[in-house]
Coordinates of C-alpha atoms in Angstrom, one line a residue:
M710 CA 20.8 42.9 -67.9
S711 CA 21.2 46.7 -68.0
L712 CA 20.9 48.5 -71.1
A713 CA 24.5 49.5 -71.3
K714 CA 25.5 45.8 -70.8
A715 CA 23.1 44.8 -73.5
V716 CA 24.4 47.3 -75.9
R717 CA 28.1 46.2 -75.3
A718 CA 27.1 42.5 -75.8
A719 CA 25.4 43.3 -79.0
L720 CA 28.2 45.3 -80.3
E721 CA 30.9 42.6 -79.3
E722 CA 28.7 39.9 -81.1
I723 CA 29.1 41.7 -84.4
A724 CA 32.4 42.9 -84.1
D725 CA 35.3 42.4 -86.7
P726 CA 38.6 42.9 -84.8
D727 CA 40.5 42.7 -88.1
R728 CA 38.9 45.9 -89.2
A729 CA 39.2 47.8 -85.9
P730 CA 42.7 49.0 -86.4
Q731 CA 42.0 50.6 -89.7
M732 CA 38.8 52.3 -88.4
Q733 CA 40.7 53.8 -85.6
A734 CA 43.5 55.0 -87.8
Y735 CA 41.1 56.6 -90.2
M736 CA 39.3 58.4 -87.4
K737 CA 42.5 59.3 -85.8
S738 CA 41.0 58.0 -82.5
A739 CA 42.8 57.5 -79.1
M740 CA 39.8 55.3 -78.3
P741 CA 39.9 51.9 -79.9
F742 CA 37.2 50.5 -82.1
L743 CA 35.5 47.1 -82.0
G744 CA 35.3 47.0 -85.7
V745 CA 31.5 47.5 -86.2
H746 CA 30.4 49.4 -89.3
A747 CA 27.4 51.8 -89.2
A748 CA 24.7 49.5 -90.9
P749 CA 25.0 46.4 -88.7
R750 CA 25.5 48.6 -85.6
R751 CA 22.3 50.7 -86.3
A752 CA 20.4 47.3 -86.8
A753 CA 21.7 45.8 -83.6
L754 CA 21.2 48.9 -81.5
K755 CA 17.6 49.3 -82.9
R756 CA 16.8 45.8 -81.5
V757 CA 18.5 46.3 -78.2
F758 CA 16.8 49.8 -77.6
A759 CA 13.4 48.2 -78.6
D760 CA 13.9 45.4 -76.1
N761 CA 15.1 47.6 -73.3
R762 CA 12.7 50.6 -73.2
L763 CA 13.4 53.0 -70.5
P764 CA 10.5 54.4 -68.3
G765 CA 11.3 57.9 -68.0
A766 CA 13.3 60.9 -69.1
P767 CA 15.8 60.8 -66.1
E768 CA 16.5 57.2 -66.6
W769 CA 17.0 57.8 -70.4
R770 CA 19.4 60.6 -69.8
R771 CA 21.2 58.6 -67.3
A772 CA 21.5 55.6 -69.7
V773 CA 22.9 57.8 -72.5
L774 CA 25.5 59.3 -70.2
T775 CA 26.5 55.9 -68.7
L776 CA 27.2 54.5 -72.2
W777 CA 29.1 57.6 -73.0
R778 CA 31.2 57.9 -69.9
E779 CA 32.0 54.2 -69.5
A780 CA 32.8 53.6 -73.2
E781 CA 35.9 51.7 -73.8
Y782 CA 35.2 51.4 -77.5
R783 CA 34.1 54.2 -79.8
E784 CA 31.1 52.4 -81.1
E785 CA 29.7 52.6 -77.6
R786 CA 29.8 56.3 -78.0
Y787 CA 28.0 56.1 -81.2
A788 CA 25.5 54.0 -79.4
A789 CA 25.1 56.6 -76.9
I790 CA 24.3 59.1 -79.6
E791 CA 21.8 56.8 -81.1
L792 CA 20.1 56.2 -78.0
S793 CA 19.9 59.9 -77.4
G794 CA 17.8 60.2 -80.7
F795 CA 15.9 56.9 -80.5
R796 CA 12.2 57.2 -81.5
F797 CA 10.8 56.2 -78.1
Y798 CA 12.2 59.2 -76.6
R799 CA 11.2 62.1 -78.9
E800 CA 9.0 63.7 -76.2
W801 CA 11.9 64.0 -74.0
Q802 CA 13.9 66.2 -76.2
T803 CA 13.5 69.2 -74.2
L804 CA 15.7 71.9 -72.6
Y805 CA 16.6 69.5 -69.9
T806 CA 18.7 67.6 -72.5
V807 CA 21.0 70.5 -73.2
P808 CA 23.5 69.9 -70.4
M809 CA 23.8 66.2 -71.6
Y810 CA 24.4 67.2 -75.4
E811 CA 27.0 69.9 -74.0
E812 CA 28.7 67.0 -72.5
L813 CA 28.9 65.0 -75.5
V814 CA 30.1 67.9 -77.5
V815 CA 32.8 69.0 -75.1
S816 CA 34.1 65.5 -74.2
G817 CA 33.6 64.0 -77.7
A818 CA 35.7 66.8 -79.1
W819 CA 36.0 65.2 -82.6
W820 CA 33.8 65.5 -85.8
D821 CA 32.4 62.1 -85.9
L822 CA 30.8 62.5 -82.6
V823 CA 30.1 66.3 -82.4
D824 CA 28.7 66.9 -85.9
D825 CA 25.8 64.3 -85.2
V826 CA 25.0 66.0 -82.0
A827 CA 25.0 69.6 -83.5
V828 CA 22.9 68.8 -86.4
N829 CA 20.4 66.1 -85.1
R830 CA 20.2 67.0 -81.4
V831 CA 21.0 70.6 -80.8
G832 CA 19.5 71.7 -84.1
P833 CA 15.9 70.4 -83.4
L834 CA 16.2 72.0 -79.9
L835 CA 16.8 75.1 -81.6
A836 CA 13.9 74.7 -83.7
A837 CA 11.7 73.8 -80.9
F838 CA 12.8 76.3 -78.3
P839 CA 14.3 79.2 -80.2
D840 CA 13.8 81.7 -77.4
S841 CA 16.1 79.9 -75.2
M842 CA 18.3 78.2 -77.6
R843 CA 19.2 81.0 -79.8
P844 CA 21.0 83.0 -77.0
L845 CA 22.7 79.7 -76.1
M846 CA 24.0 79.2 -79.5
L847 CA 25.4 82.8 -79.6
E848 CA 27.0 82.2 -76.3
W849 CA 28.6 78.8 -77.7
A850 CA 29.6 80.7 -80.8
H851 CA 32.0 82.9 -78.5
D852 CA 33.1 80.0 -76.3
D853 CA 36.8 79.0 -75.9
D854 CA 36.0 75.4 -76.9
L855 CA 36.3 74.7 -80.6
W856 CA 33.5 72.0 -80.6
K857 CA 30.9 74.3 -78.9
R858 CA 31.8 76.9 -81.5
R859 CA 31.4 74.3 -84.3
T860 CA 28.0 73.2 -82.9
S861 CA 26.8 76.7 -83.0
I862 CA 27.8 77.0 -86.6
L863 CA 26.4 73.6 -87.7
C864 CA 23.3 73.4 -85.8
Q865 CA 21.0 74.8 -88.6
N866 CA 22.5 72.6 -91.3
S867 CA 19.2 70.8 -91.9
F868 CA 17.1 73.9 -91.5
K869 CA 16.8 74.7 -95.2
D870 CA 14.5 77.5 -95.7
R871 CA 13.8 77.9 -92.0
T872 CA 17.6 78.9 -91.5
D873 CA 17.9 82.0 -89.3
T874 CA 20.4 83.8 -91.5
A875 CA 21.1 86.5 -88.8
L876 CA 21.9 83.7 -86.3
L877 CA 24.0 81.7 -88.6
Y878 CA 26.1 84.7 -89.5
A879 CA 26.5 85.7 -86.0
C880 CA 27.7 82.2 -85.0
I881 CA 30.1 82.2 -87.8
A882 CA 31.6 85.7 -87.0
P883 CA 33.6 84.8 -83.8
S884 CA 35.3 81.9 -85.8
L885 CA 36.3 83.8 -89.0
S886 CA 39.9 84.4 -87.8
D887 CA 40.2 80.9 -86.4
T888 CA 42.9 79.0 -88.2
D889 CA 41.8 75.8 -87.0
F890 CA 40.7 73.2 -89.7
F891 CA 37.6 72.2 -88.0
A892 CA 36.4 75.8 -87.5
R893 CA 37.1 76.8 -91.1
K894 CA 35.4 73.5 -92.4
A895 CA 32.3 74.0 -90.4
I896 CA 32.0 77.6 -91.7
G897 CA 32.2 76.2 -95.2
W898 CA 29.8 73.3 -94.8
A899 CA 27.2 75.4 -93.1
L900 CA 27.3 78.0 -95.8
R901 CA 27.2 75.3 -98.5
E902 CA 24.0 74.0 -96.8
Y903 CA 22.5 77.4 -96.7
A904 CA 23.6 77.9 -100.4
K905 CA 21.1 75.1 -101.4
I906 CA 18.3 77.6 -100.5
S907 CA 20.0 81.0 -101.0
P908 CA 22.8 80.7 -103.5
R909 CA 23.0 84.4 -104.2
E910 CA 23.0 85.3 -100.5
V911 CA 25.8 83.0 -99.8
I912 CA 27.8 84.2 -102.8
R913 CA 27.3 87.9 -101.6
Y914 CA 28.3 86.9 -98.1
V915 CA 31.5 85.1 -99.2
E916 CA 32.5 87.9 -101.5
A917 CA 31.8 90.6 -98.6
T918 CA 33.5 88.7 -95.8
G919 CA 37.0 87.6 -95.3
I920 CA 36.5 83.9 -95.0
S921 CA 39.4 81.7 -95.4
G922 CA 40.1 79.8 -98.7
L923 CA 39.1 76.5 -97.2
S924 CA 35.8 78.0 -96.1
R925 CA 35.2 79.7 -99.3
R926 CA 35.9 76.5 -101.2
E927 CA 33.5 74.6 -99.1
A928 CA 30.8 77.3 -99.4
L929 CA 30.8 77.5 -103.1
K930 CA 31.6 74.0 -103.8
H931 CA 28.3 73.3 -105.7
L932 CA 27.9 76.9 -107.1
P933 CA 29.1 78.6 -110.3
L934 CA 32.0 80.9 -109.5
P935 CA 31.0 84.3 -108.9

């Protein structure tokens, strides 16, 4: 049995069809759900991935994209993202994976798929390969695609004191005038994470920059009012 078939079988075995419509409605997803919650999904996928180890980086990337492209249910796309970060394949997180993650971001085009890729896949690549990834994130920050812009803004969310402040602000800048909810929310979330390390700097930036009310509220959510 192929890995993709094994994943589908495992998900179907623990699916709760009665919950599927509510999950789909909550996520506002055109793609239907099987009705599998996160904890049992992760446990089942961990077993499947452990039992179906892939021999090389090309096979791994191919398996991720097969799961993603052939997905009939949203949980299969969650599975593709989890496979992309599975512990067996950490050494294959190189610049060769960037086109794969770009496809997931552009075709995923919704926060539940894009944000995981942005923070937990693209972010580590930026940390590991800054000379190549920094200019790419700047390019994405100016892209017409909302989700590539969002990825560029969020990719440093786990960096803490390693945050490249100049890059963060440069990635935010092209989206400051964007009226889209997801662009504004991303700006606020990224600044809120950075505020855990540099609260005064975030307050200064918010006061000096014309960010939207939504972005401002998100950025200063856990800070005293300036």
